[in-house]
Coordinates of C-alpha atoms in Angstrom, one line a residue:
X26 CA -34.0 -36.2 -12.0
X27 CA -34.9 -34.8 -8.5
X28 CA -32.3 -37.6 -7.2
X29 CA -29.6 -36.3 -9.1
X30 CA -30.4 -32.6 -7.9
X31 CA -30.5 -33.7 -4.6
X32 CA -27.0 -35.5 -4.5
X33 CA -25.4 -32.5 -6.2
X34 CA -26.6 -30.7 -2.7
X35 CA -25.3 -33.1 -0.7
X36 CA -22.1 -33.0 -2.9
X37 CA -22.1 -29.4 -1.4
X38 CA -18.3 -27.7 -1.1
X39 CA -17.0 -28.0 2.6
X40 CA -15.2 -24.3 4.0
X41 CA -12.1 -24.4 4.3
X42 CA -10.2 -22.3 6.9
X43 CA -6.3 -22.5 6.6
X44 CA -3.3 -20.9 8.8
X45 CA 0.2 -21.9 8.0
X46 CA 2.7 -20.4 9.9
X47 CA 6.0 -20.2 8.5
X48 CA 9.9 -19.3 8.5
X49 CA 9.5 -20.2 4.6
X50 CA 8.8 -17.1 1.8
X51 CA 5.5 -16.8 1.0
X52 CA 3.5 -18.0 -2.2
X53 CA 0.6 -15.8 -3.0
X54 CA 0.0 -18.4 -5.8
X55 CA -0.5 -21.5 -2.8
X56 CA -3.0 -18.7 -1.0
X57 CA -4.8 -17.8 -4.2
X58 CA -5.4 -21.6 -4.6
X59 CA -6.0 -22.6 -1.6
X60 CA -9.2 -20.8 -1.7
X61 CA -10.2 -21.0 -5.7
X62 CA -13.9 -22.5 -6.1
X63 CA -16.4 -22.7 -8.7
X64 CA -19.4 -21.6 -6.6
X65 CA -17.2 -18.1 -6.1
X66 CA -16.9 -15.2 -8.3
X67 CA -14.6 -13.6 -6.1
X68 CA -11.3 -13.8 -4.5
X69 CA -10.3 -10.9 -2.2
X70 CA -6.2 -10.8 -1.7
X71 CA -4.0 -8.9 0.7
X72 CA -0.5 -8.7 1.2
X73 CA 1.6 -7.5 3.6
X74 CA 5.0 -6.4 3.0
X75 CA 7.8 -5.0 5.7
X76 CA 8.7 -1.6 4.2
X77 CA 11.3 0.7 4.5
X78 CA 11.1 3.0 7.7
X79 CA 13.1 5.3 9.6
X80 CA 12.7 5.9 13.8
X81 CA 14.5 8.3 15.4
X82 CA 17.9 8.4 13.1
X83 CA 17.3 4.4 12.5
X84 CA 16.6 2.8 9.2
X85 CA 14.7 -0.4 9.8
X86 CA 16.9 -3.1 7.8
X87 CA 14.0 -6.4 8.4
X88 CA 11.1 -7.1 11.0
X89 CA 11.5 -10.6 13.5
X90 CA 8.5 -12.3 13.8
X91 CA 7.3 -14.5 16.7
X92 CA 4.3 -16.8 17.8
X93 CA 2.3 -18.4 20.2
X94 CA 1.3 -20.9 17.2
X95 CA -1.6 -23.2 19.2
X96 CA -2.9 -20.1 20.9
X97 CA -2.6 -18.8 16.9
X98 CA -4.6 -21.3 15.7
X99 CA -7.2 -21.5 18.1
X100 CA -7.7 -17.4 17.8
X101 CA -7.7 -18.2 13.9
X102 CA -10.7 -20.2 14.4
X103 CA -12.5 -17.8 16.3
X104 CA -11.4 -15.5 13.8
X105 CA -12.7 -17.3 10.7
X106 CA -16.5 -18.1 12.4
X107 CA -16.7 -14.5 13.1
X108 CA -16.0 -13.7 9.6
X109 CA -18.8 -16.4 8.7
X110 CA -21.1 -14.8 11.1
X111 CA -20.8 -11.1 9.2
X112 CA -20.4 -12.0 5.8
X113 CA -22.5 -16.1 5.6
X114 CA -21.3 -16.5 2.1
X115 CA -17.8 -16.3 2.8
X116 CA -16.7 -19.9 1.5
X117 CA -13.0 -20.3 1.9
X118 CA -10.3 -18.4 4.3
X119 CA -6.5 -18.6 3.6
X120 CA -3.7 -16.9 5.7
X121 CA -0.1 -18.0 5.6
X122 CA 2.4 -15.3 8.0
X123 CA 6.1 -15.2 8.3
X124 CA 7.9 -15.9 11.1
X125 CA 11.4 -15.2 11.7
X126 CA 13.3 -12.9 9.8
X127 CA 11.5 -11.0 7.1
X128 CA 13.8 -8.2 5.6
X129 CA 12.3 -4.7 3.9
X130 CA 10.5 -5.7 0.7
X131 CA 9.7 -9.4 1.5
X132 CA 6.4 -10.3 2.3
X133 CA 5.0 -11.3 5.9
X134 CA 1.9 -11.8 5.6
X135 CA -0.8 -13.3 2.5
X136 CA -4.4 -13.5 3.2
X137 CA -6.9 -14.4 0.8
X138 CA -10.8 -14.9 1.2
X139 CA -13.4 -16.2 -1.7
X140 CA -16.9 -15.6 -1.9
X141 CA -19.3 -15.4 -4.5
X142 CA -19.6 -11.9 -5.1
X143 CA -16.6 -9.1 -4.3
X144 CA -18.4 -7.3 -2.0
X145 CA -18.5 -9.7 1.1
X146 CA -15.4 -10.8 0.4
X147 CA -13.5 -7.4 0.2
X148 CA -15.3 -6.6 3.6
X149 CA -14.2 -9.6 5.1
X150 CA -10.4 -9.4 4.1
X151 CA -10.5 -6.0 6.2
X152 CA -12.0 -7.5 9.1
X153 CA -9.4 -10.3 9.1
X154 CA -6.3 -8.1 8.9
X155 CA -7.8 -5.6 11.4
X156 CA -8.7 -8.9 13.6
X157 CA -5.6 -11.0 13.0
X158 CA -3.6 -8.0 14.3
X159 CA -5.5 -7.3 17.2
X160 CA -6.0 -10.9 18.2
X161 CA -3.7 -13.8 16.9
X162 CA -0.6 -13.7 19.1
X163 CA 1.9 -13.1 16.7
X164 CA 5.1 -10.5 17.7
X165 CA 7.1 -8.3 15.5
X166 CA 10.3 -6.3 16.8
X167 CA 12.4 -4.3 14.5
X168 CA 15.6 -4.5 13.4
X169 CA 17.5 -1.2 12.6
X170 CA 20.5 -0.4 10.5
X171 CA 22.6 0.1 13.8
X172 CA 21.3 -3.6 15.0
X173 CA 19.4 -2.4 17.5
X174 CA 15.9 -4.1 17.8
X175 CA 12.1 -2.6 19.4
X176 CA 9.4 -5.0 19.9
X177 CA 6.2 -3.4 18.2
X178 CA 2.7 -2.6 19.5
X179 CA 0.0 -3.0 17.4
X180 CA -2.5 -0.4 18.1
X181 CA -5.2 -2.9 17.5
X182 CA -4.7 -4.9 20.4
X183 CA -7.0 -4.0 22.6
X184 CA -4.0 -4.4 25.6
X185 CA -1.8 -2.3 24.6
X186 CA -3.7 0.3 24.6
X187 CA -4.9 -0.7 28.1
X188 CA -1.1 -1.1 28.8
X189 CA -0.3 2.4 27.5
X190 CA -2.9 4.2 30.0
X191 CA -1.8 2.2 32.5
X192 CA 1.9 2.5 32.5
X193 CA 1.1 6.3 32.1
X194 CA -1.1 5.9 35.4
X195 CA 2.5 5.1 37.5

């Protein structure tokens, strides 16, 4: 009996971290999946959609997406032990992003996290939007009604804020 108990630990689920970048529409179902387990009660979803804005006289039509994608996925993994280090029973990490064109309504981003209770993974799916903004080198600019375009600043990136004080400076 002992033996048995003992290969059931050492059947143990592996973590899973997954990144998929992506000119192809998202499937929540694929992220919802991709992190299902039997060992967690809990499956923490977010979604980000482009919504409908106006700037200075300009409707914004759709948002362009860019990335560095090895830079992406080696800031993903930094990203994903961090989470593991705040929150240990974290099991499995899912986020798929659009790139290229996304237009007002569409989603661009789907992250979904699983633990085994709600609480860790509801904190943890904070922390990865708030990080994934602030670190994963992925560009947005904006497309208006009029065509013209704006590359965006997130105002979690820690160097854009250090860019705004500094190009203030001059």
């Amino acid at each position: 009996m002992t033996q048995a108990c003992n290969r059931t630990e050492e059947m143990a689920e592996e973590q899973r971290d997954i990144l998929k970048l992506s000119c192809d529409w998202l499937s929540i179902q694929e992220v919802v999946e991709a992190v299902g387990s039997t060992s967690c009660g809990a499956i923490s979803v977010f979604i980000g959609t482009t919504r409908e804005d106006e700037i200075d006289g300009r409707k914004v039509i759709g948002l362009e997406y860019e990335a560095y994608e090895l830079m992406a996925q080696s800031e993903f993994t930094k990203l994903c032990a961090d989470i593991r280090k705040c929150w240990p029973t974290v099991m499995h990490i899912c986020v798929h992003h659009r790139l290229g064109w996304v237009k007002v309504g569409e989603a661009s981003v789907a992250m979904a996290i699983s633990s085994p209770h709600r609480h860790d993974s509801q904190q943890a799916i904070q922390h990865c939007i708030e990080r994934l903004k602030a670190n994963i080198p992925i560009w947005k600019k904006e497309v208006y009604d009029n065509q013209e375009t704006n590359w965006k600043e997130n105002s979690e990136c820690p160097w854009s804020k250090l860019g705004s004080v500094h190009r203030t400076m001059k």
